XYZ file of C-alpha atoms in Angstrom:
450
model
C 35.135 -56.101 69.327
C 34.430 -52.490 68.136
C 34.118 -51.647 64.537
C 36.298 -48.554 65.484
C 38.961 -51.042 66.565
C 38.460 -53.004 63.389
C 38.761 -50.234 60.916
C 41.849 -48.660 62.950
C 44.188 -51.645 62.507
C 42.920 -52.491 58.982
C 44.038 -50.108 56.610
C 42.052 -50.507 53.938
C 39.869 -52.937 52.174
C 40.672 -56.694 52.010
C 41.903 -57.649 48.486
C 41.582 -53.809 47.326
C 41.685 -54.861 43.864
C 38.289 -56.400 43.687
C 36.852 -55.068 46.829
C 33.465 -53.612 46.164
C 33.481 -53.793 42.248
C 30.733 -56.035 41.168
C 27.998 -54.152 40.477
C 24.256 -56.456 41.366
C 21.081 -55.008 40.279
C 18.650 -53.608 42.643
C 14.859 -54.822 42.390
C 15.451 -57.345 40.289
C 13.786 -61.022 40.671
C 15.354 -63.656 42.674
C 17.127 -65.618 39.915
C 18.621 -61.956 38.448
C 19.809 -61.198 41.264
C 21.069 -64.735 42.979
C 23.106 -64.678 38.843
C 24.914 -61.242 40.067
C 26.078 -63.097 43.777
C 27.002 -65.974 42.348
C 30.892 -66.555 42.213
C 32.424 -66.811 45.127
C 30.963 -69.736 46.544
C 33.102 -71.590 43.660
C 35.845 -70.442 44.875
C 35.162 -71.958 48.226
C 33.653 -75.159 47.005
C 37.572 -75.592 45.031
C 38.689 -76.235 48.381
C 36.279 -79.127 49.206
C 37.016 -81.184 46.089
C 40.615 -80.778 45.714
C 43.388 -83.760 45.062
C 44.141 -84.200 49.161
C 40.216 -85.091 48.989
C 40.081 -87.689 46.290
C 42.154 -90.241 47.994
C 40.425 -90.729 51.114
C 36.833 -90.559 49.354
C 37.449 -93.429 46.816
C 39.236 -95.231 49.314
C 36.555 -94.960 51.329
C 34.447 -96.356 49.001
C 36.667 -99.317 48.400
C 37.043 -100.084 51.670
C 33.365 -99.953 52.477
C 31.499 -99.522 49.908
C 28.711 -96.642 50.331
C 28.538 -96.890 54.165
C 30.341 -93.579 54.769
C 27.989 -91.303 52.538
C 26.615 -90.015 55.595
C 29.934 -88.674 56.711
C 30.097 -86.676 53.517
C 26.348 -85.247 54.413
C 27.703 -84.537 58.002
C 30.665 -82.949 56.622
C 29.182 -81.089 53.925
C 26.356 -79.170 56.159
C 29.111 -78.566 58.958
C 30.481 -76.680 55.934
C 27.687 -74.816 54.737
C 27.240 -73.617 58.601
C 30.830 -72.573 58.819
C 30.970 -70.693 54.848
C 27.627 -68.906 55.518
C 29.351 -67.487 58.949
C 32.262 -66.224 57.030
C 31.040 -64.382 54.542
C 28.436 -63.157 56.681
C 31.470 -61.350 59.020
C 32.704 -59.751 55.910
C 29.696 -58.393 54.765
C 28.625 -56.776 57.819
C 32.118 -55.339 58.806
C 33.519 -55.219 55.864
C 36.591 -56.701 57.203
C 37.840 -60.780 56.116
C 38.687 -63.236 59.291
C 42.149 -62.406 59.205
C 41.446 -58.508 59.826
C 39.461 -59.118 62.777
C 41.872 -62.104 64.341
C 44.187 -59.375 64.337
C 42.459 -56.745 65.622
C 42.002 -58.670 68.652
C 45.644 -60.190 68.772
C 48.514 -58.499 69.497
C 51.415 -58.033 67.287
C 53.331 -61.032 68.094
C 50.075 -63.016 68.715
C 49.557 -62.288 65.071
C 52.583 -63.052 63.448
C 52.444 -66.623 65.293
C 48.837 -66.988 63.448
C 49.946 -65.665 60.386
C 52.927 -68.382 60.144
C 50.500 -70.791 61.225
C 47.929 -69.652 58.543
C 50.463 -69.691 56.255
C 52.151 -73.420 56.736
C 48.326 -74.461 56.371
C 48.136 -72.814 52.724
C 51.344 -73.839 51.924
C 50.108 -77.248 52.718
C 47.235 -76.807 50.094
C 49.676 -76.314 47.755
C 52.338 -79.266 47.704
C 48.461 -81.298 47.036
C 47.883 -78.906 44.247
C 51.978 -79.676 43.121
C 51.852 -82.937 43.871
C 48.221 -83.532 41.890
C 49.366 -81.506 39.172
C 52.234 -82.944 38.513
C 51.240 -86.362 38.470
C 48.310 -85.912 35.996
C 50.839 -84.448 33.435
C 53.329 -87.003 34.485
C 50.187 -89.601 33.676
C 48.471 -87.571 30.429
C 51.854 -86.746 28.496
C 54.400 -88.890 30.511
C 56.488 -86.345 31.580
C 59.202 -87.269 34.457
C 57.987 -86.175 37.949
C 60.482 -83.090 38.789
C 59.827 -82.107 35.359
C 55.629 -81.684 35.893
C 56.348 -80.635 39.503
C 58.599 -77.694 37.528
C 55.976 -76.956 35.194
C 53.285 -76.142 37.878
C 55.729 -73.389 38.917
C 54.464 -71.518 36.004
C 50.731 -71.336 36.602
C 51.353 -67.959 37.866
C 50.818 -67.142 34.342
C 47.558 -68.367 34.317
C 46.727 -66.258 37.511
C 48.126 -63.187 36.205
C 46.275 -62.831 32.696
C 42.970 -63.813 35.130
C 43.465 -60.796 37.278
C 43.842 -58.871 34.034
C 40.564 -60.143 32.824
C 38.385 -59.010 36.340
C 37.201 -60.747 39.247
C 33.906 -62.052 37.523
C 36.291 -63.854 34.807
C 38.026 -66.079 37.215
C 34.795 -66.643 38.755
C 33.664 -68.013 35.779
C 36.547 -69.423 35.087
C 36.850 -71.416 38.066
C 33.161 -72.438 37.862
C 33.901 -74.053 34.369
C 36.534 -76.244 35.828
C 34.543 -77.417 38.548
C 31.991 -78.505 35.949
C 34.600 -80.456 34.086
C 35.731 -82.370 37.441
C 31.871 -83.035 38.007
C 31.151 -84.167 34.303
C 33.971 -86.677 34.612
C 33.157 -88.657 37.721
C 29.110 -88.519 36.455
C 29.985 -90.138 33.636
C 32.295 -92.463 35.266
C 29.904 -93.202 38.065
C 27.098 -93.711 35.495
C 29.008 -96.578 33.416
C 29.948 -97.930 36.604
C 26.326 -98.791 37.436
C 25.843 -98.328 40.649
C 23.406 -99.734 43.317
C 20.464 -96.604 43.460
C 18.972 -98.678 47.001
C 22.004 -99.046 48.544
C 23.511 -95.824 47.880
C 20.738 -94.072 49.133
C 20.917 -96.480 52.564
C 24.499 -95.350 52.549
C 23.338 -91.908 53.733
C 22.017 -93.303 57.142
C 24.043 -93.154 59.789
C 25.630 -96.835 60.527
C 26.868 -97.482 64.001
C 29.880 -100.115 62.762
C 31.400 -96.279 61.802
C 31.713 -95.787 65.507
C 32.180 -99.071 66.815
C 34.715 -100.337 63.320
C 37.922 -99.005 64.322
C 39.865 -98.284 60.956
C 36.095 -97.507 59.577
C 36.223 -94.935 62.376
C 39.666 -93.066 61.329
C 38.732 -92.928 57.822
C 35.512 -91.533 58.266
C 37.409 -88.677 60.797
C 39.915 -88.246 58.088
C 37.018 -87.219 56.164
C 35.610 -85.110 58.232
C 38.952 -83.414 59.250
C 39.931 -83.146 56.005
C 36.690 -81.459 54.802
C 36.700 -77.944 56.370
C 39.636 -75.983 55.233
C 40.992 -73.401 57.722
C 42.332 -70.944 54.369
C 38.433 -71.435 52.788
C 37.453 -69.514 55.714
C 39.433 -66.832 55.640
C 38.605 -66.441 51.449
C 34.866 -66.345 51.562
C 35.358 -63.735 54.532
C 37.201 -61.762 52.057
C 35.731 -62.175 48.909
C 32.060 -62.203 49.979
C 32.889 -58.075 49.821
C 33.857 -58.359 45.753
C 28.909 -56.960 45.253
C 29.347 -53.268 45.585
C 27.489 -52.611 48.695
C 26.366 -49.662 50.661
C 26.977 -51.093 54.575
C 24.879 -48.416 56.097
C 22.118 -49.694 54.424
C 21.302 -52.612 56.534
C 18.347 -53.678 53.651
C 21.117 -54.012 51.187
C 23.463 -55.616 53.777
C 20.604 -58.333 54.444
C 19.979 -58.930 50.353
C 23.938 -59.462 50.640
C 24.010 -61.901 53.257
C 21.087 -63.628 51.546
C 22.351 -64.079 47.864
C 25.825 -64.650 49.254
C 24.652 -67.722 51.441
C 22.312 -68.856 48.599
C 25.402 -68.774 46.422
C 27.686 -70.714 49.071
C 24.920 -73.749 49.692
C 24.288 -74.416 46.411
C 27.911 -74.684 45.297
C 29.012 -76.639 48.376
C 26.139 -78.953 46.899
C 28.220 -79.462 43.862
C 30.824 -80.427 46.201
C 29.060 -82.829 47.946
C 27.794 -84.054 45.046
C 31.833 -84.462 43.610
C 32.829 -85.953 46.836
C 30.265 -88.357 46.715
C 30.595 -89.488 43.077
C 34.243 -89.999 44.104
C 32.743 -92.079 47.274
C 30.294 -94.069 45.094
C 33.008 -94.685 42.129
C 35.670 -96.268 44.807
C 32.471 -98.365 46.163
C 31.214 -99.976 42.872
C 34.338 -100.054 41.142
C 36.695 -100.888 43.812
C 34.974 -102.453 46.893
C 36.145 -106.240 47.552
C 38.443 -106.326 44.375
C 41.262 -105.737 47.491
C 42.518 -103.034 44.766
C 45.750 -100.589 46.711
C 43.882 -97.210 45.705
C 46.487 -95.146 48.494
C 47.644 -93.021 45.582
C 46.555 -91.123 42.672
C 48.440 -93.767 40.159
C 46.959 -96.569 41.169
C 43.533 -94.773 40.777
C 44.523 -94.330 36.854
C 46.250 -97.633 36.280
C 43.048 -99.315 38.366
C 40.452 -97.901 35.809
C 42.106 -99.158 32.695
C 42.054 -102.604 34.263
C 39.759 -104.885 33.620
C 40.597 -107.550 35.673
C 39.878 -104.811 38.738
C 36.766 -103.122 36.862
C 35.575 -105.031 34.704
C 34.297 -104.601 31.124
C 34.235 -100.593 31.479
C 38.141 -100.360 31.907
C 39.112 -98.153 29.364
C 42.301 -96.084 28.627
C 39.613 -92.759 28.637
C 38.475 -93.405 31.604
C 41.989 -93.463 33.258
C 42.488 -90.373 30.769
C 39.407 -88.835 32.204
C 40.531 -89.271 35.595
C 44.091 -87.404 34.912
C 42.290 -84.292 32.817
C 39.938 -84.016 36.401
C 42.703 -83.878 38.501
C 44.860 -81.526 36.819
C 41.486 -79.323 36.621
C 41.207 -79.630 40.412
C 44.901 -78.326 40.878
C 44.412 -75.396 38.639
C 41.182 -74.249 40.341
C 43.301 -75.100 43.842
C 45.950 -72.985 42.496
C 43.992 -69.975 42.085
C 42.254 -69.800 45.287
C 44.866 -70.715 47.127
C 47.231 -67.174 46.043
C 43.665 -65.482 46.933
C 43.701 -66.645 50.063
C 47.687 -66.306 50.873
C 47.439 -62.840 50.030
C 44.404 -62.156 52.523
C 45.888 -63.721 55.240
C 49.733 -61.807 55.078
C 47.704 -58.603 54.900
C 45.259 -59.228 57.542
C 47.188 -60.495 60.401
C 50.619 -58.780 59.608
C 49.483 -55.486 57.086
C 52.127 -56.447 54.425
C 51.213 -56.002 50.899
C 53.201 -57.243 47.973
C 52.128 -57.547 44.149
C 50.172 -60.852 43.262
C 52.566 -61.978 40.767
C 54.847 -61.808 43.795
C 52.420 -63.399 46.459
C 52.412 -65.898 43.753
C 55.980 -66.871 42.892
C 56.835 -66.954 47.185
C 53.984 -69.228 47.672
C 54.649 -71.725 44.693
C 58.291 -71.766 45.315
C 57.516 -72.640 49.139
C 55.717 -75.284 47.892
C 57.654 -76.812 45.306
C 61.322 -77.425 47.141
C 60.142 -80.286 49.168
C 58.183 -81.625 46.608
C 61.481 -81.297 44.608
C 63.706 -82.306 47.862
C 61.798 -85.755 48.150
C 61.747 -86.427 44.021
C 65.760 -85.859 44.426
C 65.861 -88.066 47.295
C 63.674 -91.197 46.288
C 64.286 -91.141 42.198
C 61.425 -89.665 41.180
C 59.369 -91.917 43.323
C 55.638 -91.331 42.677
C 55.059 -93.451 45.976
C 56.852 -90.912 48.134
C 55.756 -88.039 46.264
C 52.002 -88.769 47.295
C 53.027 -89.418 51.038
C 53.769 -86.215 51.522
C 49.975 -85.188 51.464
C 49.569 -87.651 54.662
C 52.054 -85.191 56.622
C 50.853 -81.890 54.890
C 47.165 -82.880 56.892
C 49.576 -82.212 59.953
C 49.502 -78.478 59.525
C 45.352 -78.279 58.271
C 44.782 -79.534 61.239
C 46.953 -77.511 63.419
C 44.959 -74.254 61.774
C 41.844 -75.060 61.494
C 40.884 -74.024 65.520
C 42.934 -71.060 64.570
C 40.915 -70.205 62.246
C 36.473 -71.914 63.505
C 37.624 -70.190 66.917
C 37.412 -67.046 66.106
C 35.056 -66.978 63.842
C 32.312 -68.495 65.736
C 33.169 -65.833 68.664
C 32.904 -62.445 66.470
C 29.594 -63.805 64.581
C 28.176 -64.870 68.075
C 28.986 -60.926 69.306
C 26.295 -58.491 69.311
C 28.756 -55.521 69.446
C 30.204 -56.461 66.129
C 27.378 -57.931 64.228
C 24.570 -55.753 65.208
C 21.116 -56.937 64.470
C 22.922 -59.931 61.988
C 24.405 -61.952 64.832
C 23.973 -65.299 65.381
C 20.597 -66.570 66.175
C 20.852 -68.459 69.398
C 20.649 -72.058 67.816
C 23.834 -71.181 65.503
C 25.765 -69.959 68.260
C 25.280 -73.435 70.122
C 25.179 -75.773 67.057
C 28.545 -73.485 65.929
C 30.215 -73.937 69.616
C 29.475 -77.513 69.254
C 31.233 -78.229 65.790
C 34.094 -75.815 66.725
C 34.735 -77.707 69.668
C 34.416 -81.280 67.818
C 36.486 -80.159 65.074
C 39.030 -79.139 67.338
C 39.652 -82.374 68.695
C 38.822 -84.347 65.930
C 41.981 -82.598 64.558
C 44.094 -83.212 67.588
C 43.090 -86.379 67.576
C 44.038 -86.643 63.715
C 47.231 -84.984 64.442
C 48.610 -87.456 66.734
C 47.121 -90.473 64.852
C 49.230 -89.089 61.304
C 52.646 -88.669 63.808
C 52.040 -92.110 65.550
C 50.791 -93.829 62.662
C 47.821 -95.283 64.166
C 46.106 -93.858 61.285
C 47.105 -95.488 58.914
């Protein structure tokens, strides 16, 4: 791919608005400057900690205690590969995932990933509606369609945080993220866990492979963990430092400080994910608690006959204030990342309070259609995140195929392409992920899954 070819199709900047405005220091020490990159890799570590997470990691650790810790690891540094590729193509060519897809596609070829793309962020967003509006249904008791209504109106939020600048919602975002992680500390901490046998829980056991429902939750895990739309936002975003691109020292510091910035927040989301893991395991395990859904998560933890001498109305209340944090930061990202991908693969720009409104109103009428339907039914509510996994997994190859192919290329990286042992370790997980996901796919349609 030629940059020629790149900057033809593109028209402009991704996400023009906060393209290029973030001003970093030059010569300044490590820790100065890591402060100015730091930011987007919140966004992106939103994306690994959100509701449609939750379920499966407590579950997991109810079903078997801390054995599949060492999934998380897996997942989290197949993550930290994948990020650090992303926002390494956007740097360089100054164009997000979606551009470059496209400059490669034809017309109709796009528009077919762009719908794809799209189903996959709408997706993301009934587990934002659906988390949402069960921790207000939960906190202040409000009926289902009601909080499912009320989540409508978060484009509020998102408007007065573009108002503010980029570097607000950053922070913004980052504050949330420690609420979510202050929770389930404090949660795992009265809990009391095993220290020995968590830490054994991060070797590989072979009863994962050989344990047959061990072996689908730990792949809904993984499949669960890379999200195709994170991709396609760090790609973007990573271009918010101003940066001169035919400098290729400043392009370097860039690609540096960015990946710096991406590892150490996906750490905080492994670190989420596996308090989440941990809190199922000693709270849950061999109690033969149902933890499928978000409710019985909250009724569970103000039990004691399930938990013990910890259960506690807060800690429930805890639990709902985390979750409706997750859906906000969710929320956010995901408009971010709808807007990148309808202007990269198909040109078309609308305002954000627009991009906003489409995307929370595609979300919302079958959340809406299957509260009519079932009474306000918090039970079929939450299914619907099984069957939004369906499209994730239809976009993720859409989205780890082509990105492993233009960061591998010489011709469009230059001298930043990928070292030889990324290109093979990348091939590797793009093909595994691929039919993991197929695999995962057909499991959720047969319900051999489940």
């Amino acid at each position: 791919m030629k940059e020629k070819k790149l900057i033809e199709y593109a028209n402009g900047p991704s996400l023009e608005e906060i393209n290029n405005t973030v001003e970093v220091p030059k010569n300044a020490s490590f820790f100065k400057t890591l402060l100015a990159y730091s930011g987007p890799g919140a966004l992106v570590a939103v994306g690994y900690m959100d509701p449609g997470n939750w379920i499966t990691s407590i579950a997991g650790g109810a079903q078997y205690k801390y054995a599949l810790l060492s999934v998380i690891l897996l997942s989290s540094l197949i993550a930290m590969l994948l990020q650090s590729m992303a926002a390494k193509l956007g740097i360089v060519t100054g164009h997000d995932l979606a551009q470059a897809t496209r400059a490669h596609t034809g017309k109709k070829t796009g528009v077919v990933l762009w719908v794809i793309t799209e189903l996959a962020i709408m997706a993301t967003d009934i587990a934002e509606v659906i988390g949402g509006a069960v921790a207000l249904q939960l906190l202040f008791g409000f009926p289902l369609l009601l909080g499912v209504l009320i989540t409508t109106f978060d484009v509020l939020l998102l408007l007065l945080l573009t108002k503010l600048g980029f570097r607000k919602i950053e922070a913004i975002v980052s504050c949330l993220i420690a609420v979510i992680f202050l929770v389930f500390a404090y949660e795992v901490a009265l809990a009391d866990p095993n220290i020995g046998e968590i830490l054994r829980g991060f070797i590989p056991d072979t009863k994962i492979a050989t344990d047959k429902s061990m072996l689908f939750l730990a792949l809904g895990i993984v499949g669960a963990t890379v999200m195709p739309h994170n991709l396609y936002l760090h790609s973007s975003i990573a271009q918010a430092r101003k940066l001169d691109r035919t400098d290729e020292k400043q392009i370097a510091t860039a690609i540096r400080f960015t990946t710096w910035d991406s590892n150490i927040q996906l750490t905080v989301a492994f670190v989420v994910n596996c308090l989440l893991l941990v809190l199922g395991g000693a709270l849950f395990y061999g109690t033969n608690s149902d933890l499928g859904r978000f409710v019985d998560l909250y009724d569970a933890l103000k039990d004691p006959s399930i938990v013990g001498n910890i259960a506690s109305p807060i800690l429930s209340t805890l639990f709902a204030v985390a979750l409706l944090a997750s859906g906000q930061n969710s929320t956010i990202t995901g408009t971010l990342s709808g807007q990148i991908v309808m202007e990269g693969f198909i040109n078309l720009k609308m305002p954000l309070w627009m991009r906003r409104v489409v995307t929370r109103l595609l979300a919302i009428i079958p959340v809406i259609i299957c509260v009519i339907l079932y009474g306000g039914s918090e039970t079929a509510v939450e299914d619907l995140l099984l069957y939004t996994q369906v499209f994730l997994s239809i976009a993720l190859p859409v989205s780890i195929i082509p990105l492993t192919l233009y960061t591998s290329d010489k011709k469009t990286m230059g001298r930043f392409v990928n070292p030889l042992w990324v290109k093979i370790l990348a091939w590797v997980i793009t093909i595994a992920l691929t039919l993991l996901n197929l695999f995962l796919i057909y499991g959720t349609l047969t319900g051999t899954n489940a």
